[in-house]
GROMACS .gro file of N, CA and C in nm:
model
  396
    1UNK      N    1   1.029   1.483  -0.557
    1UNK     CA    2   0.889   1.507  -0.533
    1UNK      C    3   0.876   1.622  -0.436
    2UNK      N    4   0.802   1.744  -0.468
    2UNK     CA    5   0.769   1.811  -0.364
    2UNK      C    6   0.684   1.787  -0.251
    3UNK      N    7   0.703   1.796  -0.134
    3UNK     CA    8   0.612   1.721  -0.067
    3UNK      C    9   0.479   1.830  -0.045
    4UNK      N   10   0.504   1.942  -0.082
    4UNK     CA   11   0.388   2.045  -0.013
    4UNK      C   12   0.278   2.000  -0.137
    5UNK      N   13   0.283   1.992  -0.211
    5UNK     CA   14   0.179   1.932  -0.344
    5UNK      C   15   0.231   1.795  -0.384
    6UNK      N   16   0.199   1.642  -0.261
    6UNK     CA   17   0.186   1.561  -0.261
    6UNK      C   18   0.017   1.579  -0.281
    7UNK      N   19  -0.045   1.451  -0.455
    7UNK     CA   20  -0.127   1.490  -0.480
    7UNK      C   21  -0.160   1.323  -0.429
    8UNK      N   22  -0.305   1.292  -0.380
    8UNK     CA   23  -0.332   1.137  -0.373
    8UNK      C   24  -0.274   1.043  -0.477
    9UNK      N   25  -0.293   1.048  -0.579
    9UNK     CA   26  -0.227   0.941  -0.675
    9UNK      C   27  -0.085   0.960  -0.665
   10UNK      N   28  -0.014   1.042  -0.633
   10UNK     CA   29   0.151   1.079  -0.623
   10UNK      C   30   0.189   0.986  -0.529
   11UNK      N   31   0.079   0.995  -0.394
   11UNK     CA   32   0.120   0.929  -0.272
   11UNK      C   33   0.096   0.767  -0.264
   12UNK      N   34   0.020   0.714  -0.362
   12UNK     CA   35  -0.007   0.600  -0.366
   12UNK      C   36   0.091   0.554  -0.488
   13UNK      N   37   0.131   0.598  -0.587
   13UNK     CA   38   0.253   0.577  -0.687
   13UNK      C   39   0.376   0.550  -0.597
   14UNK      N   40   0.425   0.659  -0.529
   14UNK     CA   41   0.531   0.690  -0.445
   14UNK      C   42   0.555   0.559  -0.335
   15UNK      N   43   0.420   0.518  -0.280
   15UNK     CA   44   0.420   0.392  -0.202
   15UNK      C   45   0.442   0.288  -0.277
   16UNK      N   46   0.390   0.288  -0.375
   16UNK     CA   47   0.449   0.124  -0.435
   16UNK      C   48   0.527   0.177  -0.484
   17UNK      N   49   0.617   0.269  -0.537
   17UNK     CA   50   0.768   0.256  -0.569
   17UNK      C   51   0.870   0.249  -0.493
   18UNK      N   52   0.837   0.262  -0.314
   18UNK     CA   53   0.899   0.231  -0.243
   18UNK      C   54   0.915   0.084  -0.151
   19UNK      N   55   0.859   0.008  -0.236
   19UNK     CA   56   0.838  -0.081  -0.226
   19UNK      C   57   0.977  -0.161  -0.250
   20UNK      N   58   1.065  -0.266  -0.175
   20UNK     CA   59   1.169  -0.375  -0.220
   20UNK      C   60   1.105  -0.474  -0.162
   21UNK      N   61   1.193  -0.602  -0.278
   21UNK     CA   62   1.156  -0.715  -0.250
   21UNK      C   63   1.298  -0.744  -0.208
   22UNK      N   64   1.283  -0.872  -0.130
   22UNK     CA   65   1.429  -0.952  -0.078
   22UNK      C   66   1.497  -0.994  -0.181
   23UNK      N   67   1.598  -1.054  -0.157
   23UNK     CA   68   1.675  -1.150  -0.290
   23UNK      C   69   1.552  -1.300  -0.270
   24UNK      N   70   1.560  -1.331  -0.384
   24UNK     CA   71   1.507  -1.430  -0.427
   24UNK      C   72   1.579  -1.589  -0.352
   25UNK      N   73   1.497  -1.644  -0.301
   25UNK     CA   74   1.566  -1.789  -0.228
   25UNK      C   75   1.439  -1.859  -0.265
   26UNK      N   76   1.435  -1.965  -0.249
   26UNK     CA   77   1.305  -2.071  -0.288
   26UNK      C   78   1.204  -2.039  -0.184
   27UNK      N   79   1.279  -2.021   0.020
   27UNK     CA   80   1.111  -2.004   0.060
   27UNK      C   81   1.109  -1.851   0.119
   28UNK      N   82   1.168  -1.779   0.074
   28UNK     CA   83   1.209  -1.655   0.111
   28UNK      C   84   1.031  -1.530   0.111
   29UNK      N   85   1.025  -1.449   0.167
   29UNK     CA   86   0.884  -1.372   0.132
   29UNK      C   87   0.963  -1.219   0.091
   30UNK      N   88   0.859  -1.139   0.037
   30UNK     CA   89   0.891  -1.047  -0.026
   30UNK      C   90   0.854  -0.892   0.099
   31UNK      N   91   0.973  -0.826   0.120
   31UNK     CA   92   0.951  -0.744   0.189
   31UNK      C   93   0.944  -0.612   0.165
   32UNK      N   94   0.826  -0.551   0.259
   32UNK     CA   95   0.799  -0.444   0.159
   32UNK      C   96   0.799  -0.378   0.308
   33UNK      N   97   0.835  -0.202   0.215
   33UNK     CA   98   0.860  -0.071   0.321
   33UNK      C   99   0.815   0.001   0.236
   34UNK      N  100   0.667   0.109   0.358
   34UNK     CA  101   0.620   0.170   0.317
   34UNK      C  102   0.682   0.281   0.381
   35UNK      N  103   0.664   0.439   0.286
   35UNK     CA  104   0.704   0.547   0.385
   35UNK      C  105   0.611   0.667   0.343
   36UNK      N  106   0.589   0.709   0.442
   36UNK     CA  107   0.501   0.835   0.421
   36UNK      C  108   0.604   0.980   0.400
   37UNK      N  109   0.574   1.030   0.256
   37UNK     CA  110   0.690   1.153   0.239
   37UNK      C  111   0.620   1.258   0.206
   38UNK      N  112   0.472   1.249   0.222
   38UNK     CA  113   0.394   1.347   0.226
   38UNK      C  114   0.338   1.422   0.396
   39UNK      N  115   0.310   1.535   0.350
   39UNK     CA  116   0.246   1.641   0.476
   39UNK      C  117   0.176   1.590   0.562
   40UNK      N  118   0.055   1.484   0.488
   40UNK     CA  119  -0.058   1.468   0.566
   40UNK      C  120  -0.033   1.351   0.600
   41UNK      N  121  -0.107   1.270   0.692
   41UNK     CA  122  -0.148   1.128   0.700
   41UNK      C  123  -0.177   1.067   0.559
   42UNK      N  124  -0.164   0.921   0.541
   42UNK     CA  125  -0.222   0.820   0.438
   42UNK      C  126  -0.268   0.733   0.503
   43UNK      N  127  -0.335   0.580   0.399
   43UNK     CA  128  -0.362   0.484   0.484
   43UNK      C  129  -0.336   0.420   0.362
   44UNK      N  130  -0.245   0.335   0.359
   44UNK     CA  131  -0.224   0.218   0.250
   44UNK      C  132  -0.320   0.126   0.299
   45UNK      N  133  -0.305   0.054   0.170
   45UNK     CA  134  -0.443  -0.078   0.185
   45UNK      C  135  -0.377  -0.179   0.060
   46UNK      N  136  -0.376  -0.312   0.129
   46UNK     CA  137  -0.331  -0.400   0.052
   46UNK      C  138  -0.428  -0.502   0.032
   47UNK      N  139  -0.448  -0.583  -0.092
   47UNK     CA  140  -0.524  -0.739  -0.047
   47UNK      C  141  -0.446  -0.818  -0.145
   48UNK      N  142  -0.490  -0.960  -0.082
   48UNK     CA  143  -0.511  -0.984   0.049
   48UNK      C  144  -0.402  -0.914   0.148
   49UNK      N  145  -0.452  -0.893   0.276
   49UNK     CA  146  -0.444  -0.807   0.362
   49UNK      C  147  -0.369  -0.870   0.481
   50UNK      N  148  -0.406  -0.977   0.486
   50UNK     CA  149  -0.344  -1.075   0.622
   50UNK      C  150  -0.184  -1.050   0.693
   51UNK      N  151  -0.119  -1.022   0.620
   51UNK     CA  152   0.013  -1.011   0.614
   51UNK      C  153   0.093  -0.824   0.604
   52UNK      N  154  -0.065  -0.760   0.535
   52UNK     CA  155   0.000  -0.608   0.548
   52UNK      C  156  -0.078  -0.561   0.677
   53UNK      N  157  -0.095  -0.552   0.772
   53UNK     CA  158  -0.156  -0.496   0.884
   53UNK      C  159  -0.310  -0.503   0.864
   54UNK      N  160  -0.340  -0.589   0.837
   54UNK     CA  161  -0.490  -0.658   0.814
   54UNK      C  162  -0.561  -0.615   0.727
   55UNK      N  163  -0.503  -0.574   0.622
   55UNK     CA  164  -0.565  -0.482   0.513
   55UNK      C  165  -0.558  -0.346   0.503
   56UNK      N  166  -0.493  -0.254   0.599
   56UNK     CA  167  -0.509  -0.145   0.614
   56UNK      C  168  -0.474  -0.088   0.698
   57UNK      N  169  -0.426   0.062   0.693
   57UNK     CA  170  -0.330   0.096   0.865
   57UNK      C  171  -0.287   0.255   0.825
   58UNK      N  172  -0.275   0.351   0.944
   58UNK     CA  173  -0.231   0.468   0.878
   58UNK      C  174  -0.131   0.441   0.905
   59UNK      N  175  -0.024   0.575   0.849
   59UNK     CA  176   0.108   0.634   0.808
   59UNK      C  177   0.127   0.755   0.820
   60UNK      N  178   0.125   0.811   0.960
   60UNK     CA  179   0.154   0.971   0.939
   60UNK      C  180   0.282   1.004   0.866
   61UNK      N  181   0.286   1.170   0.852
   61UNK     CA  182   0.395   1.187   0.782
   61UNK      C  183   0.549   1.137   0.832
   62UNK      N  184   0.625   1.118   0.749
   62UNK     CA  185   0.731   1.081   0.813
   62UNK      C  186   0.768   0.943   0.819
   63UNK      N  187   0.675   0.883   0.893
   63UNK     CA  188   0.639   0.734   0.935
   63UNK      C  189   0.694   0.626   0.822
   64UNK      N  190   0.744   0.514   0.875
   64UNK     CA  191   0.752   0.405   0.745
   64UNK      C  192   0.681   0.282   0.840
   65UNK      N  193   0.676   0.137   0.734
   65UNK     CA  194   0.612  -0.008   0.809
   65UNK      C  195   0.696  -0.056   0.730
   66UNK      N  196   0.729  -0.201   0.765
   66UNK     CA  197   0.772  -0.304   0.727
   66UNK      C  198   0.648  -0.403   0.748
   67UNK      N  199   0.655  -0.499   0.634
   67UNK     CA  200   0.536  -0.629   0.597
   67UNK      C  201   0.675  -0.691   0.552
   68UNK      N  202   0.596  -0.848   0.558
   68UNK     CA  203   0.684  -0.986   0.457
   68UNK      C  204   0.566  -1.031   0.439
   69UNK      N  205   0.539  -1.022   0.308
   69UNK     CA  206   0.437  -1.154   0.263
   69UNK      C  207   0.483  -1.299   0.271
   70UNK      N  208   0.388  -1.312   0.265
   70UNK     CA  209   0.399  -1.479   0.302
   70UNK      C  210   0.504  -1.558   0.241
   71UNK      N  211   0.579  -1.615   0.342
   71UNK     CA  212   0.688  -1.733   0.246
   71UNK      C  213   0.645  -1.849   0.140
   72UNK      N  214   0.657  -1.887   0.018
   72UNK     CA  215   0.609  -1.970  -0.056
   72UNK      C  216   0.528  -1.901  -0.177
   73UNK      N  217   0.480  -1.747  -0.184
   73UNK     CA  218   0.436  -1.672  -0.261
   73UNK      C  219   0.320  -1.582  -0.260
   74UNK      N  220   0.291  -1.488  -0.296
   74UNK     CA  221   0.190  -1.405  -0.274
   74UNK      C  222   0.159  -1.292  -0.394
   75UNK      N  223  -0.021  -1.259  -0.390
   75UNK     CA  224  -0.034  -1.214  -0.486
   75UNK      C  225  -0.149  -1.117  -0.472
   76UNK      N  226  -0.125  -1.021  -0.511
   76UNK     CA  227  -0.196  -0.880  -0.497
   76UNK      C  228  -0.201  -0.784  -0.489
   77UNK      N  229  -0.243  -0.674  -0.445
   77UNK     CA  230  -0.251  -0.518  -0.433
   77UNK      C  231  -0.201  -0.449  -0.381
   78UNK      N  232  -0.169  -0.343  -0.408
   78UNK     CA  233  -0.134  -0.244  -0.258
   78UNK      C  234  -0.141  -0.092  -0.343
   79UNK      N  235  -0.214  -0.023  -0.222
   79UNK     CA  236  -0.225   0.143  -0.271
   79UNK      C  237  -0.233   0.245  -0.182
   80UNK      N  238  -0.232   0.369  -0.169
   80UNK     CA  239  -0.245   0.450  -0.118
   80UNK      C  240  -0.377   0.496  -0.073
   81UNK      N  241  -0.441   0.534   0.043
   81UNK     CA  242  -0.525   0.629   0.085
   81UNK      C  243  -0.548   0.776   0.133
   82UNK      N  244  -0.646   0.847   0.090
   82UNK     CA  245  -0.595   1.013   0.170
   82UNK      C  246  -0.727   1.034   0.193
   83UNK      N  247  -0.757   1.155   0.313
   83UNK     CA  248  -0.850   1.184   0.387
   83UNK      C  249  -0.940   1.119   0.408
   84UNK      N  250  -0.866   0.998   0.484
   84UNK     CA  251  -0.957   0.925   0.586
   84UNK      C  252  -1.003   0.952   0.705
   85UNK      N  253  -1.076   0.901   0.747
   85UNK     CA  254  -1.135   0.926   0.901
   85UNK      C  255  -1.191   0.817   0.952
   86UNK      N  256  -1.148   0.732   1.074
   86UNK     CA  257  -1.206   0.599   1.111
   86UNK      C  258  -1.225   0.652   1.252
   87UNK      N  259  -1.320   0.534   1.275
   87UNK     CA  260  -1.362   0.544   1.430
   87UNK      C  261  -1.271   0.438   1.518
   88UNK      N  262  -1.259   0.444   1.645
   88UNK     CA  263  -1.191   0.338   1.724
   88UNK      C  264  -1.217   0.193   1.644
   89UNK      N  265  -1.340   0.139   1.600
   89UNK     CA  266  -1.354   0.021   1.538
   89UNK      C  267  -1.363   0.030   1.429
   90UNK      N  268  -1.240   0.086   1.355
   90UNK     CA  269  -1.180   0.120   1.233
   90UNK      C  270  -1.340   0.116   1.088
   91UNK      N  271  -1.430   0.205   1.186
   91UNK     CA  272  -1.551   0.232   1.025
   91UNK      C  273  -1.515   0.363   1.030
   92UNK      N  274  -1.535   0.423   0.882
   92UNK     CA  275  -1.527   0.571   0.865
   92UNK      C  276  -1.524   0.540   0.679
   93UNK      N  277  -1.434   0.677   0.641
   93UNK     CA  278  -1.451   0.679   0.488
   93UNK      C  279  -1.308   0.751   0.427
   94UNK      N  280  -1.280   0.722   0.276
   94UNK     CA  281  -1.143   0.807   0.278
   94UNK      C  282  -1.216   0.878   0.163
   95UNK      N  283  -1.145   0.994   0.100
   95UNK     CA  284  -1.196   1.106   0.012
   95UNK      C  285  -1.102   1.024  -0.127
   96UNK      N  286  -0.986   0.947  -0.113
   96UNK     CA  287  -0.923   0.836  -0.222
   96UNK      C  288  -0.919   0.712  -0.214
   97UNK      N  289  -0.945   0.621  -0.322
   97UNK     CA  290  -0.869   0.481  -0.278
   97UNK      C  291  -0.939   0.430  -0.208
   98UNK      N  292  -1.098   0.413  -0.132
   98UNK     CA  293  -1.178   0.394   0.015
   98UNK      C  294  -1.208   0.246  -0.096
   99UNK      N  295  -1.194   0.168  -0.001
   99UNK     CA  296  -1.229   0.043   0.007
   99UNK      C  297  -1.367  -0.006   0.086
  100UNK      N  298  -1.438   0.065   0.077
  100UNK     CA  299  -1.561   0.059   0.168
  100UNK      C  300  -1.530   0.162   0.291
  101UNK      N  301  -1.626   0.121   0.357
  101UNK     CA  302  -1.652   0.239   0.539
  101UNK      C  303  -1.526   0.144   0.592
  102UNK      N  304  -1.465   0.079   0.584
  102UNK     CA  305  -1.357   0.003   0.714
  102UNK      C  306  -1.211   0.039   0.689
  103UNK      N  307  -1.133   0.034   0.784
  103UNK     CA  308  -1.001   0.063   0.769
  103UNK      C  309  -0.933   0.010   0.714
  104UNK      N  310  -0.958  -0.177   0.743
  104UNK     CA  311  -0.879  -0.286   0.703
  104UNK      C  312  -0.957  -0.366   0.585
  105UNK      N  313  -0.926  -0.324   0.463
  105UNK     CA  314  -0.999  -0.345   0.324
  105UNK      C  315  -0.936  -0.493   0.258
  106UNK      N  316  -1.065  -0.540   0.265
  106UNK     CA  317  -1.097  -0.675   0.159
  106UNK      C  318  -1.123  -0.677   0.032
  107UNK      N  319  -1.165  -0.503  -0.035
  107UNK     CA  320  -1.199  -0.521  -0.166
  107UNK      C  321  -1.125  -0.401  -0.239
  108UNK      N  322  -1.074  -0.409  -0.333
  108UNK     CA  323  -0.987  -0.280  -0.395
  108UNK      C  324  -1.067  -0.164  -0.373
  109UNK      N  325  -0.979  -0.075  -0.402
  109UNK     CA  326  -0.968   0.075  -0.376
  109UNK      C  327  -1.085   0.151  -0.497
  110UNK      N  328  -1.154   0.240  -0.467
  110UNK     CA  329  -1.288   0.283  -0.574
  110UNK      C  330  -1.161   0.367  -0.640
  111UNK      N  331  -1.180   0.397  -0.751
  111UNK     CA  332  -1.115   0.400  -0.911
  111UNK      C  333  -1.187   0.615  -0.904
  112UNK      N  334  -1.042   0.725  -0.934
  112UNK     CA  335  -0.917   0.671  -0.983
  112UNK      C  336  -0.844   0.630  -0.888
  113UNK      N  337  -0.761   0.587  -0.866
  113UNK     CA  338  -0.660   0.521  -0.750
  113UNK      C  339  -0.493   0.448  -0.843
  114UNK      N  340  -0.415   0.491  -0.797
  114UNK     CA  341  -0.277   0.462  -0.817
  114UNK      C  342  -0.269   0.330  -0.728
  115UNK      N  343  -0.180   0.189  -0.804
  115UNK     CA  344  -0.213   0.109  -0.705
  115UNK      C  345  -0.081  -0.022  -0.825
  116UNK      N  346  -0.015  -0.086  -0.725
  116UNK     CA  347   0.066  -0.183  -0.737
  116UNK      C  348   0.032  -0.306  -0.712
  117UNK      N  349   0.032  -0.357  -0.790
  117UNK     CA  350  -0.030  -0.528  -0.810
  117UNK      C  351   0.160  -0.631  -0.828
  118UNK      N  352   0.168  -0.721  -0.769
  118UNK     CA  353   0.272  -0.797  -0.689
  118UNK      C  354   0.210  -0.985  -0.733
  119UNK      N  355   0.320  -1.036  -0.776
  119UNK     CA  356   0.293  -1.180  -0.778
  119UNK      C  357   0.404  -1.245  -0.756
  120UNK      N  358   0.434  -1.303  -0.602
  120UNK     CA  359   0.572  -1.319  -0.554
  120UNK      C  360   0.580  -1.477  -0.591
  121UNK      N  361   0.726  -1.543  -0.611
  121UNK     CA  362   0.725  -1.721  -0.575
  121UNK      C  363   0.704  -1.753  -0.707
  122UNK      N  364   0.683  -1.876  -0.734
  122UNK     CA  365   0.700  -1.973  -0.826
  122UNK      C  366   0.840  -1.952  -0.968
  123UNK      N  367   0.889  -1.908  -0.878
  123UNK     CA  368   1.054  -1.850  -0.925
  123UNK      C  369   1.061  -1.740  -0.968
  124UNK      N  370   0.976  -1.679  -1.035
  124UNK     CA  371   0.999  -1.534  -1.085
  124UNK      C  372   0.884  -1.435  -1.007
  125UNK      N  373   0.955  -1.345  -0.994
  125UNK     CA  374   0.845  -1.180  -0.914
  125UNK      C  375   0.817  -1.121  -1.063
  126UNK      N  376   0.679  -1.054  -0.991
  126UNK     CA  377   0.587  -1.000  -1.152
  126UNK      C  378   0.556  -0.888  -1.032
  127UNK      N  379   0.568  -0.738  -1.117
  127UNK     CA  380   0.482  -0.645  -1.052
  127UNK      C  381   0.467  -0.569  -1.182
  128UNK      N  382   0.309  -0.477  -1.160
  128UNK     CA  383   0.333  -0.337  -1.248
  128UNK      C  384   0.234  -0.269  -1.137
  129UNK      N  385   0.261  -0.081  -1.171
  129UNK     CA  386   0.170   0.043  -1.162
  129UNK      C  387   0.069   0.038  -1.219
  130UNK      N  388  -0.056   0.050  -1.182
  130UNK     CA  389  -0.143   0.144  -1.240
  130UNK      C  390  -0.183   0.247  -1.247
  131UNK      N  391  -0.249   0.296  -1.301
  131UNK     CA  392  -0.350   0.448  -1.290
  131UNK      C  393  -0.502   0.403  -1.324
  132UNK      N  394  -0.593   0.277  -1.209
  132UNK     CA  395  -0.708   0.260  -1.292
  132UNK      C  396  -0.846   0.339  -1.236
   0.00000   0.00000   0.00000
């Protein structure tokens, strides 16, 4: 990937493909690493959120996070954000992916948006990509 024409959907693809899960154990959670390999800042946004930095969090360049979803199973989203801007009490707006004015998003990402959907536990892991 070139990083100088990291395009928003590249950077939100790129995040959920950097995504691993643990080995599989009965109460084990699924751990995920995000990394920023683009120029600018991002802001991933997951839901439910509880477990990824409350729904939402930047990533300057460079930068990676570690999350574990919840032990026993978990199920949901995760995507990329670009040109955001929040205030100290995380309201503002992103130019991709904005989940409303807040940092820490409860409701998916406004469409187009690149974005990884996850269904951990009940013995088998389910994920796919989108482009919706």
């Amino acid at each position: 990937m070139n990083r100088s024409s990291c395009a928003p959907r590249l950077a939100a693809l790129t995040l959920a493909l950097l995504c691993f899960l643990s080995p599989g154990v009965v109460e084990s959670a699924g751990v995920f690493t995000f990394i920023n390999q683009c120029k600018t800042t991002i802001w991933p946004a997951a839901i439910p959120g509880d477990s990824f930095g409350g729904g939402g969090f930047a990533l300057r360049p460079g930068q990676s996070a570690v999350f574990k979803a919840p032990a026993g199973g978990w199920s949901g989203r995760i995507w990329g954000r670009t040109g955001c801007a929040f205030d100290a009490s995380g309201n503002g707006t992103c130019a991709t992916g904005s989940c409303g004015p807040l940092l820490k998003c409860g409701t998916s990402g406004a469409t187009p948006v690149s974005l990884a959907e996850f269904t951990l536990g009940g013995g088998m892991d389910f994920y796919d990509v989108s482009l919706v």
